Short mmCIF file of C-alpha atoms (C1' of nucleotides) in Angstrom, two decimals:
data_model
loop_
_atom_site.label_atom_id
_atom_site.label_comp_id
_atom_site.label_asym_id
_atom_site.label_seq_id
_atom_site.Cartn_x
_atom_site.Cartn_y
_atom_site.Cartn_z
CA MET R 1 106.85 86.67 108.55
CA GLN R 2 107.11 90.00 106.74
CA LEU R 3 105.07 90.89 103.74
CA HIS R 4 107.01 92.07 100.71
CA LYS R 5 105.88 93.89 97.59
CA ARG R 6 106.69 90.92 95.39
CA ASP R 7 104.63 88.54 97.56
CA VAL R 8 101.66 90.84 97.16
CA VAL R 9 102.09 91.06 93.39
CA GLU R 10 102.56 87.30 93.19
CA ALA R 11 99.36 86.62 95.14
CA ALA R 12 97.49 89.23 93.11
CA THR R 13 98.54 87.53 89.87
CA THR R 14 97.35 84.16 91.15
CA LEU R 15 94.03 85.67 92.15
CA LEU R 16 93.73 87.27 88.71
CA ASP R 17 94.45 84.03 86.87
CA SER R 18 92.02 82.05 89.00
CA PHE R 19 89.06 84.40 89.29
CA GLY R 20 89.54 87.38 86.99
CA ILE R 21 89.87 91.11 87.53
CA ALA R 22 86.47 91.55 89.19
CA ASP R 23 87.61 89.40 92.09
CA LEU R 24 90.99 91.09 92.40
CA THR R 25 90.00 93.30 95.30
CA MET R 26 92.17 94.70 98.07
CA ARG R 27 90.11 92.90 100.71
CA ARG R 28 90.17 89.56 98.95
CA LEU R 29 93.89 89.85 98.31
CA ALA R 30 94.53 90.68 101.96
CA ARG R 31 92.48 87.64 103.00
CA GLU R 32 94.53 85.43 100.67
CA LEU R 33 97.72 86.76 102.25
CA ASP R 34 96.37 86.46 105.79
CA VAL R 35 96.81 90.11 106.58
CA SER R 36 94.37 92.92 107.26
CA PRO R 37 93.33 95.10 104.29
CA GLY R 38 95.17 98.05 105.80
CA ALA R 39 98.49 96.19 105.58
CA LEU R 40 98.47 96.50 101.78
CA TYR R 41 98.44 100.26 102.12
CA TRP R 42 101.80 100.19 103.81
CA HIS R 43 103.30 98.78 100.60
CA PHE R 44 101.13 100.45 97.95
CA ALA R 45 99.62 103.93 97.96
CA ASN R 46 96.37 102.68 96.46
CA LYS R 47 94.77 99.99 94.32
CA GLN R 48 95.77 101.62 91.02
CA GLN R 49 99.41 101.44 91.98
CA LEU R 50 99.12 97.79 92.96
CA LEU R 51 97.42 96.98 89.65
CA GLY R 52 100.24 98.81 87.89
CA ALA R 53 102.72 96.49 89.58
CA VAL R 54 100.68 93.47 88.45
CA ALA R 55 100.63 94.90 84.91
CA ASP R 56 104.41 95.21 84.96
CA ARG R 57 104.71 91.61 86.09
CA ILE R 58 102.50 90.46 83.22
CA LEU R 59 104.68 92.40 80.79
CA GLU R 60 107.95 90.99 82.15
CA SER R 61 108.33 88.63 79.19
CA VAL R 62 107.91 91.27 76.49
CA ALA R 63 111.39 91.87 75.16
CA ASP R 64 112.78 94.34 72.68
CA ALA R 65 115.43 93.41 70.11
CA ASP R 66 116.94 95.39 67.30
CA GLY R 67 116.44 94.76 63.65
CA PRO R 68 114.59 96.48 60.78
CA TRP R 69 111.85 98.72 62.15
CA ARG R 70 109.01 96.66 60.67
CA VAL R 71 110.27 93.48 62.26
CA ARG R 72 110.94 95.22 65.53
CA ILE R 73 107.44 96.67 65.80
CA GLY R 74 105.92 93.38 64.66
CA ARG R 75 107.74 91.49 67.41
CA LEU R 76 106.86 94.00 70.10
CA CYS R 77 103.18 93.77 69.12
CA THR R 78 103.19 89.98 69.09
CA GLY R 79 105.06 89.85 72.39
CA LEU R 80 102.63 92.26 73.98
CA ARG R 81 99.57 90.37 72.77
CA ASP R 82 100.97 87.03 73.87
CA ALA R 83 101.73 88.38 77.34
CA LEU R 84 98.22 89.81 77.70
CA LEU R 85 96.56 86.59 76.55
CA SER R 86 98.48 84.49 79.06
CA HIS R 87 96.63 85.90 82.08
CA THR R 88 92.90 86.07 82.72
CA ASP R 89 91.69 89.59 81.89
CA GLY R 90 95.32 90.51 81.20
CA ALA R 91 94.44 92.87 78.37
CA GLU R 92 91.86 94.73 80.42
CA LEU R 93 94.17 95.09 83.40
CA VAL R 94 97.14 96.34 81.39
CA SER R 95 94.92 98.63 79.34
CA ALA R 96 93.58 100.27 82.50
CA SER R 97 97.04 100.56 84.05
CA PHE R 98 98.43 102.10 80.86
CA ALA R 99 95.62 104.66 80.72
CA ALA R 100 96.27 105.49 84.37
CA GLY R 101 99.99 105.86 83.69
CA GLN R 102 100.82 103.20 86.27
CA SER R 103 102.81 100.76 84.18
CA GLN R 104 106.50 101.49 83.81
CA ARG R 105 106.93 98.61 81.38
CA MET R 106 104.26 100.03 79.08
CA THR R 107 106.14 103.33 79.16
CA GLU R 108 109.34 101.52 78.21
CA LEU R 109 107.57 99.65 75.45
CA LEU R 110 106.21 102.94 74.14
CA GLY R 111 109.77 104.22 74.08
CA HIS R 112 110.96 101.32 71.94
CA LEU R 113 108.06 101.73 69.56
CA THR R 114 108.84 105.44 69.33
CA ASP R 115 112.43 104.68 68.38
CA ALA R 116 111.23 102.27 65.71
CA ALA R 117 108.81 104.91 64.39
CA VAL R 118 111.73 107.30 63.99
CA ASP R 119 113.58 104.60 62.06
CA ALA R 120 110.51 104.31 59.85
CA GLY R 121 110.89 107.94 58.89
CA VAL R 122 108.12 109.40 61.04
CA PRO R 123 109.05 112.98 62.04
CA VAL R 124 110.40 112.89 65.62
CA GLY R 125 107.66 115.24 66.78
CA GLN R 126 105.03 112.68 65.82
CA ALA R 127 106.89 109.47 66.50
CA GLU R 128 105.44 109.01 69.99
CA LEU R 129 101.93 109.50 68.61
CA ALA R 130 102.61 106.82 65.99
CA ALA R 131 103.83 104.55 68.78
CA ARG R 132 100.74 105.28 70.88
CA THR R 133 98.58 104.43 67.87
CA VAL R 134 100.20 101.02 67.74
CA VAL R 135 99.65 100.51 71.47
CA TYR R 136 95.99 101.58 71.23
CA TYR R 137 95.54 99.01 68.48
CA VAL R 138 97.19 96.11 70.31
CA LEU R 139 95.33 96.84 73.55
CA GLY R 140 91.99 97.41 71.83
CA PHE R 141 92.30 94.31 69.68
CA THR R 142 93.38 92.07 72.52
CA VAL R 143 90.82 93.29 75.05
CA ASP R 144 88.20 92.44 72.46
CA GLU R 145 89.75 89.11 71.53
CA GLN R 146 90.18 88.04 75.14
CA SER R 147 86.63 88.89 76.15
CA ARG R 148 85.28 86.73 73.30
CA LEU R 149 87.76 83.98 74.12
CA GLN R 150 86.80 83.91 77.78
CA TRP R 151 83.12 84.10 76.96
CA ASP R 152 83.42 81.14 74.60
CA ALA R 153 85.41 79.19 77.15
CA ALA R 154 82.26 79.02 79.28
CA GLY R 155 80.49 77.14 76.46
CA ALA R 156 81.39 73.98 74.56
CA GLU R 157 85.06 73.53 73.85
CA LEU R 158 86.46 71.34 71.13
CA PRO R 159 90.19 71.94 71.51
CA ASP R 160 90.46 71.97 67.69
CA GLU R 161 87.92 74.70 67.38
CA GLN R 162 89.67 76.73 70.07
CA SER R 163 93.03 76.75 68.37
CA ALA R 164 91.43 77.37 64.96
CA LEU R 165 89.84 80.50 66.37
CA THR R 166 93.14 81.54 67.93
CA ASP R 167 95.01 81.10 64.65
CA ASP R 168 92.41 83.12 62.82
CA ALA R 169 92.74 85.82 65.45
CA THR R 170 96.51 85.81 65.02
CA ALA R 171 96.21 86.31 61.28
CA ARG R 172 93.72 89.11 61.80
CA PHE R 173 95.98 90.68 64.40
CA ARG R 174 98.92 90.61 61.99
CA PHE R 175 96.83 92.24 59.30
CA GLY R 176 96.02 95.16 61.57
CA VAL R 177 99.67 95.55 62.45
CA GLU R 178 100.51 95.66 58.71
CA VAL R 179 98.00 98.45 58.19
CA LEU R 180 99.76 100.48 60.87
CA LEU R 181 103.23 99.69 59.51
CA ASN R 182 102.16 100.74 56.02
CA GLY R 183 100.62 103.91 57.37
CA MET R 184 103.83 104.81 59.16
CA SER R 185 105.99 104.12 56.13
CA VAL R 186 104.07 106.65 54.07
CA ALA R 187 103.62 109.14 56.87
CA GLU R 188 104.93 112.04 54.86
CA ARG R 189 103.40 111.25 51.47
CA GLU R 190 99.76 111.77 50.44
CA PRO R 191 98.22 115.22 50.81
CA MET R 192 95.47 115.83 53.35
CA LEU R 193 91.97 116.15 51.99
CA ASP R 194 89.27 118.10 53.84
CA MET H 1 54.88 111.04 88.09
CA GLN H 2 56.23 108.08 86.17
CA LEU H 3 59.87 107.55 85.55
CA HIS H 4 60.87 107.04 81.93
CA LYS H 5 64.04 105.70 80.41
CA ARG H 6 64.88 109.05 78.85
CA ASP H 7 64.50 110.86 82.19
CA VAL H 8 66.98 108.46 83.71
CA VAL H 9 69.47 108.91 80.87
CA GLU H 10 69.01 112.67 81.04
CA ALA H 11 69.72 112.77 84.78
CA ALA H 12 72.67 110.41 84.36
CA THR H 13 74.20 112.72 81.74
CA THR H 14 73.81 115.71 84.03
CA LEU H 15 75.44 113.81 86.86
CA LEU H 16 78.27 112.79 84.55
CA ASP H 17 78.89 116.35 83.36
CA SER H 18 78.82 117.76 86.88
CA PHE H 19 80.80 115.18 88.83
CA GLY H 20 82.38 112.66 86.45
CA ILE H 21 82.05 108.95 85.93
CA ALA H 22 83.18 107.97 89.43
CA ASP H 23 80.11 109.68 90.89
CA LEU H 24 77.73 108.23 88.33
CA THR H 25 76.43 105.47 90.59
CA MET H 26 73.05 103.79 90.59
CA ARG H 27 72.38 104.95 94.14
CA ARG H 28 73.37 108.54 93.52
CA LEU H 29 71.35 108.65 90.31
CA ALA H 30 68.30 107.27 92.13
CA ARG H 31 68.70 109.93 94.83
CA GLU H 32 68.85 112.65 92.17
CA LEU H 33 65.64 111.30 90.64
CA ASP H 34 63.94 110.90 94.03
CA VAL H 35 63.35 107.21 93.61
CA SER H 36 64.71 104.17 95.36
CA PRO H 37 67.73 102.45 93.81
CA GLY H 38 65.62 99.42 92.94
CA ALA H 39 63.38 101.53 90.69
CA LEU H 40 66.20 101.87 88.15
CA TYR H 41 66.25 98.11 87.74
CA TRP H 42 62.73 98.14 86.41
CA HIS H 43 63.96 100.19 83.44
CA PHE H 44 67.50 98.84 83.00
CA ALA H 45 68.76 95.31 83.50
CA ASN H 46 71.98 96.54 85.10
CA LYS H 47 74.43 99.42 85.33
CA GLN H 48 76.29 98.46 82.13
CA GLN H 49 73.10 98.75 80.12
CA LEU H 50 72.31 102.14 81.60
CA LEU H 51 75.81 103.38 80.80
CA GLY H 52 75.33 102.09 77.27
CA ALA H 53 72.25 104.27 76.96
CA VAL H 54 74.23 107.27 78.22
CA ALA H 55 76.96 106.48 75.68
CA ASP H 56 74.37 106.45 72.90
CA ARG H 57 73.07 109.81 74.05
CA ILE H 58 76.58 111.26 73.96
CA LEU H 59 77.02 109.94 70.43
CA GLU H 60 73.71 111.34 69.16
CA SER H 61 75.44 114.21 67.36
CA VAL H 62 77.90 112.04 65.44
CA ALA H 63 76.56 111.94 61.90
CA ASP H 64 77.64 110.04 58.84
CA ALA H 65 77.65 111.58 55.35
CA ASP H 66 78.83 110.23 52.05
CA GLY H 67 81.78 111.44 50.11
CA PRO H 68 85.26 110.12 49.28
CA TRP H 69 86.29 107.49 51.81
CA ARG H 70 89.14 109.54 53.27
CA VAL H 71 86.89 112.49 53.93
CA ARG H 72 84.17 110.26 55.30
CA ILE H 73 86.46 108.53 57.79
CA GLY H 74 88.06 111.84 58.71
CA ARG H 75 84.69 113.37 59.52
CA LEU H 76 83.50 110.37 61.51
CA CYS H 77 86.69 110.48 63.58
CA THR H 78 86.42 114.20 64.21
CA GLY H 79 82.72 113.90 65.05
CA LEU H 80 83.40 111.10 67.46
CA ARG H 81 86.23 112.91 69.23
CA ASP H 82 84.20 116.12 69.50
CA ALA H 83 81.26 114.26 71.01
CA LEU H 84 83.49 112.54 73.57
CA LEU H 85 85.19 115.76 74.57
CA SER H 86 81.90 117.55 75.17
CA HIS H 87 81.06 115.50 78.28
CA THR H 88 83.13 114.94 81.40
CA ASP H 89 84.82 111.53 81.14
CA GLY H 90 82.93 111.03 77.87
CA ALA H 91 85.79 109.12 76.24
CA GLU H 92 86.17 106.74 79.17
CA LEU H 93 82.46 106.04 79.38
CA VAL H 94 82.00 105.40 75.66
CA SER H 95 85.18 103.34 75.54
CA ALA H 96 83.91 101.08 78.34
CA SER H 97 80.46 100.80 76.77
CA PHE H 98 81.95 99.93 73.39
CA ALA H 99 84.15 97.22 74.91
CA ALA H 100 81.12 95.83 76.71
CA GLY H 101 79.12 95.87 73.47
CA GLN H 102 76.48 98.09 75.03
CA SER H 103 76.48 101.00 72.61
CA GLN H 104 74.28 100.63 69.53
CA ARG H 105 75.56 103.89 68.11
CA MET H 106 79.15 102.70 68.29
CA THR H 107 78.08 99.58 66.42
CA GLU H 108 76.45 101.77 63.75
CA LEU H 109 79.53 103.95 63.56
CA LEU H 110 81.66 100.85 63.12
CA GLY H 111 79.40 99.85 60.25
CA HIS H 112 79.93 103.17 58.47
CA LEU H 113 83.68 102.96 58.95
CA THR H 114 83.61 99.42 57.59
CA ASP H 115 81.80 100.59 54.46
CA ALA H 116 84.38 103.32 54.00
CA ALA H 117 87.19 100.78 54.44
CA VAL H 118 85.69 98.72 51.65
CA ASP H 119 85.64 101.83 49.47
CA ALA H 120 89.32 102.28 50.30
CA GLY H 121 90.04 98.90 48.78
CA VAL H 122 90.46 96.89 51.97
CA PRO H 123 89.35 93.28 51.34
CA VAL H 124 85.82 92.85 52.73
CA GLY H 125 87.01 90.12 55.09
CA GLN H 126 89.29 92.61 56.81
CA ALA H 127 87.29 95.79 56.44
CA GLU H 128 85.70 95.53 59.89
CA LEU H 129 89.11 95.02 61.46
CA ALA H 130 90.38 98.16 59.69
CA ALA H 131 87.32 100.00 61.03
CA ARG H 132 87.94 98.69 64.56
CA THR H 133 91.54 99.88 64.30
CA VAL H 134 90.28 103.38 63.61
CA VAL H 135 87.89 103.18 66.57
CA TYR H 136 90.63 101.91 68.90
CA TYR H 137 92.74 104.88 67.85
CA VAL H 138 90.07 107.53 68.36
CA LEU H 139 89.02 106.12 71.72
CA GLY H 140 92.58 105.60 72.94
CA PHE H 141 93.71 109.03 71.83
CA THR H 142 90.72 110.83 73.29
CA VAL H 143 90.71 109.00 76.62
CA ASP H 144 94.32 110.10 76.98
CA GLU H 145 93.69 113.64 75.80
CA GLN H 146 90.68 114.10 78.05
CA SER H 147 92.41 112.82 81.16
CA ARG H 148 95.24 115.32 80.63
CA LEU H 149 92.75 118.08 79.84
CA GLN H 150 90.73 117.44 82.97
CA TRP H 151 93.84 117.13 85.09
CA ASP H 152 95.13 120.46 83.83
CA ALA H 153 91.74 122.08 84.40
CA ALA H 154 92.33 121.63 88.13
CA GLY H 155 95.44 123.82 87.89
CA ALA H 156 95.95 127.33 86.54
CA GLU H 157 93.90 128.18 83.48
CA LEU H 158 94.75 130.90 81.05
CA PRO H 159 92.01 130.53 78.45
CA ASP H 160 94.61 131.16 75.72
CA GLU H 161 96.80 128.34 76.91
CA GLN H 162 93.83 126.01 77.04
CA SER H 163 92.80 126.53 73.44
CA ALA H 164 96.41 126.43 72.27
CA LEU H 165 96.72 122.99 73.82
CA THR H 166 93.44 121.92 72.25
CA ASP H 167 94.55 123.07 68.79
CA ASP H 168 97.80 121.20 69.16
CA ALA H 169 95.87 118.12 70.17
CA THR H 170 93.62 118.49 67.13
CA ALA H 171 96.60 118.62 64.79
CA ARG H 172 98.11 115.57 66.48
CA PHE H 173 94.80 113.78 66.27
CA ARG H 174 94.56 114.48 62.53
CA PHE H 175 98.07 113.19 62.02
CA GLY H 176 97.19 109.86 63.61
CA VAL H 177 94.09 109.62 61.44
CA GLU H 178 96.26 110.21 58.36
CA VAL H 179 98.56 107.37 59.37
CA LEU H 180 95.56 105.04 59.49
CA LEU H 181 94.14 106.31 56.20
CA ASN H 182 97.49 105.82 54.50
CA GLY H 183 97.81 102.35 55.96
CA MET H 184 94.39 101.40 54.64
CA SER H 185 95.07 102.76 51.18
CA VAL H 186 98.08 100.49 50.78
CA ALA H 187 96.50 97.53 52.54
CA GLU H 188 97.29 95.12 49.74
CA ARG H 189 100.74 96.33 48.75
CA GLU H 190 104.02 95.78 50.68
CA PRO H 191 105.07 92.18 51.41
CA MET H 192 105.11 90.91 55.01
CA LEU H 193 108.50 90.55 56.63
CA ASP H 194 109.12 88.13 59.51
"C1'" DA O 1 109.00 99.90 110.48
"C1'" DC O 2 105.18 97.28 109.84
"C1'" DC O 3 100.67 95.73 110.89
"C1'" DT O 4 95.83 95.22 113.29
"C1'" DG O 5 91.11 96.50 114.32
"C1'" DA O 6 87.69 99.03 113.54
"C1'" DA O 7 85.51 102.36 111.50
"C1'" DC O 8 83.80 105.63 107.50
"C1'" DA O 9 81.38 106.16 103.63
"C1'" DC O 10 79.99 104.04 100.33
"C1'" DC O 11 78.73 100.27 96.27
"C1'" DG O 12 75.40 97.00 92.70
"C1'" DT O 13 71.69 94.04 92.87
"C1'" DT O 14 67.56 91.42 94.45
"C1'" DC O 15 62.99 90.79 95.85
"C1'" DA O 16 58.85 90.42 98.80
"C1'" DA O 17 55.46 93.52 99.43
"C1'" DG O 18 52.76 97.42 98.32
"C1'" DT O 19 49.77 100.50 94.97
"C1'" DA S 1 52.95 97.85 85.60
"C1'" DC S 2 55.82 100.25 88.41
"C1'" DC S 3 57.99 101.26 92.67
"C1'" DT S 4 59.47 100.98 97.88
"C1'" DG S 5 62.01 99.19 101.81
"C1'" DA S 6 65.09 96.59 103.35
"C1'" DA S 7 68.31 93.47 103.03
"C1'" DC S 8 72.63 90.84 101.08
"C1'" DA S 9 77.13 90.79 100.17
"C1'" DC S 10 80.34 93.29 99.41
"C1'" DC S 11 83.87 97.61 98.28
"C1'" DG S 12 88.53 101.20 98.89
"C1'" DT S 13 90.69 103.80 102.22
"C1'" DT S 14 92.13 105.81 106.73
"C1'" DC S 15 94.17 105.87 111.09
"C1'" DA S 16 94.80 105.41 116.14
"C1'" DA S 17 96.87 102.01 118.51
"C1'" DG S 18 99.78 98.18 119.08
"C1'" DT S 19 104.46 95.49 118.52
#
DNA sequence: ACCTGAACACCGTTCAAGT
DNA sequence: ACCTGAACACCGTTCAAGT
């Protein structure tokens, strides 16, 4: 029967989780779906666009909610990190899709962070930059974290040790978020040197 | 005559500047050097390692100097961004090499930023994270900036408009750096919410 | 409208064999 | 020690032709 966009994205996500981003190729995906490679190009203009759709699927669970700006940004960051960590190479894939401007959900998320930055007192002209700074941090941190995590997973694995490392990473992650929150809250104080 | 590592890196940089990262392939590089593709693998274990060497060459000009921690971090950030912008796809290449842990110079740079973070009063246990946060920002910002810059360069180009955009980007860049500096300087104040 | 088959123009990497 | 030649096992994308 007919191939639909969501079937393709579904199969791509499964492939990603099972074998990682290096094996998420158009040809391999087509094989998994029992279609010819060319069939995918009826539904997606190119690979970047398909990866963008996968990124959006990964980010489905990341929800916004209102509340004080610090709490709001904190939750968005945690939600984003959690979503990235729940798929093999999720951080790398979303990071690439964001840089390529192919993830609508990342654009939405950026919008929410921008609103929160305005609430924090960041001048509107710089609020999006403050939001981008937060996104750069979360993506950078999580790409790094996930690559170590997946590298370690190939070695010995005491489940205690695993979760201890994860908890430590969570605390470290939170600390970085605090640095950004504090920076935003004093965005107009402190004169520039140099 | 004999092929040396530095000849390979030199040719790779030229290729990068002329045609961008997508055309910086092992085969194309070998062709440019009039050797067979296999020859490159005598000098470099794989493509990642070669790109790491190119990244280090791009970062050659980024110098550290002592001074107050704010000034020091500010200069390192500016030096890094300038170096990235002076080669086609420089930000993307260095960003990938940093994530892959293949750039010694990025590791050095991280060390200097960590020292400065300690001077700022960040607890030593978190100083490297603060430094990484700065690096994530500079790389994220510049990858974004450079992709827009190179995209625009394909369109109409009044030289005035170009430099006006660059100046605006520089001011925006500085603002983001200030946010991080301010965040670091209050790293131990402000209670956590949530 | 949706897909196949086949081609085009490539990749990174390995490795026996040569000098 | 350093490099060639040739192979292995792939890629993303296009497009006439089919249904």
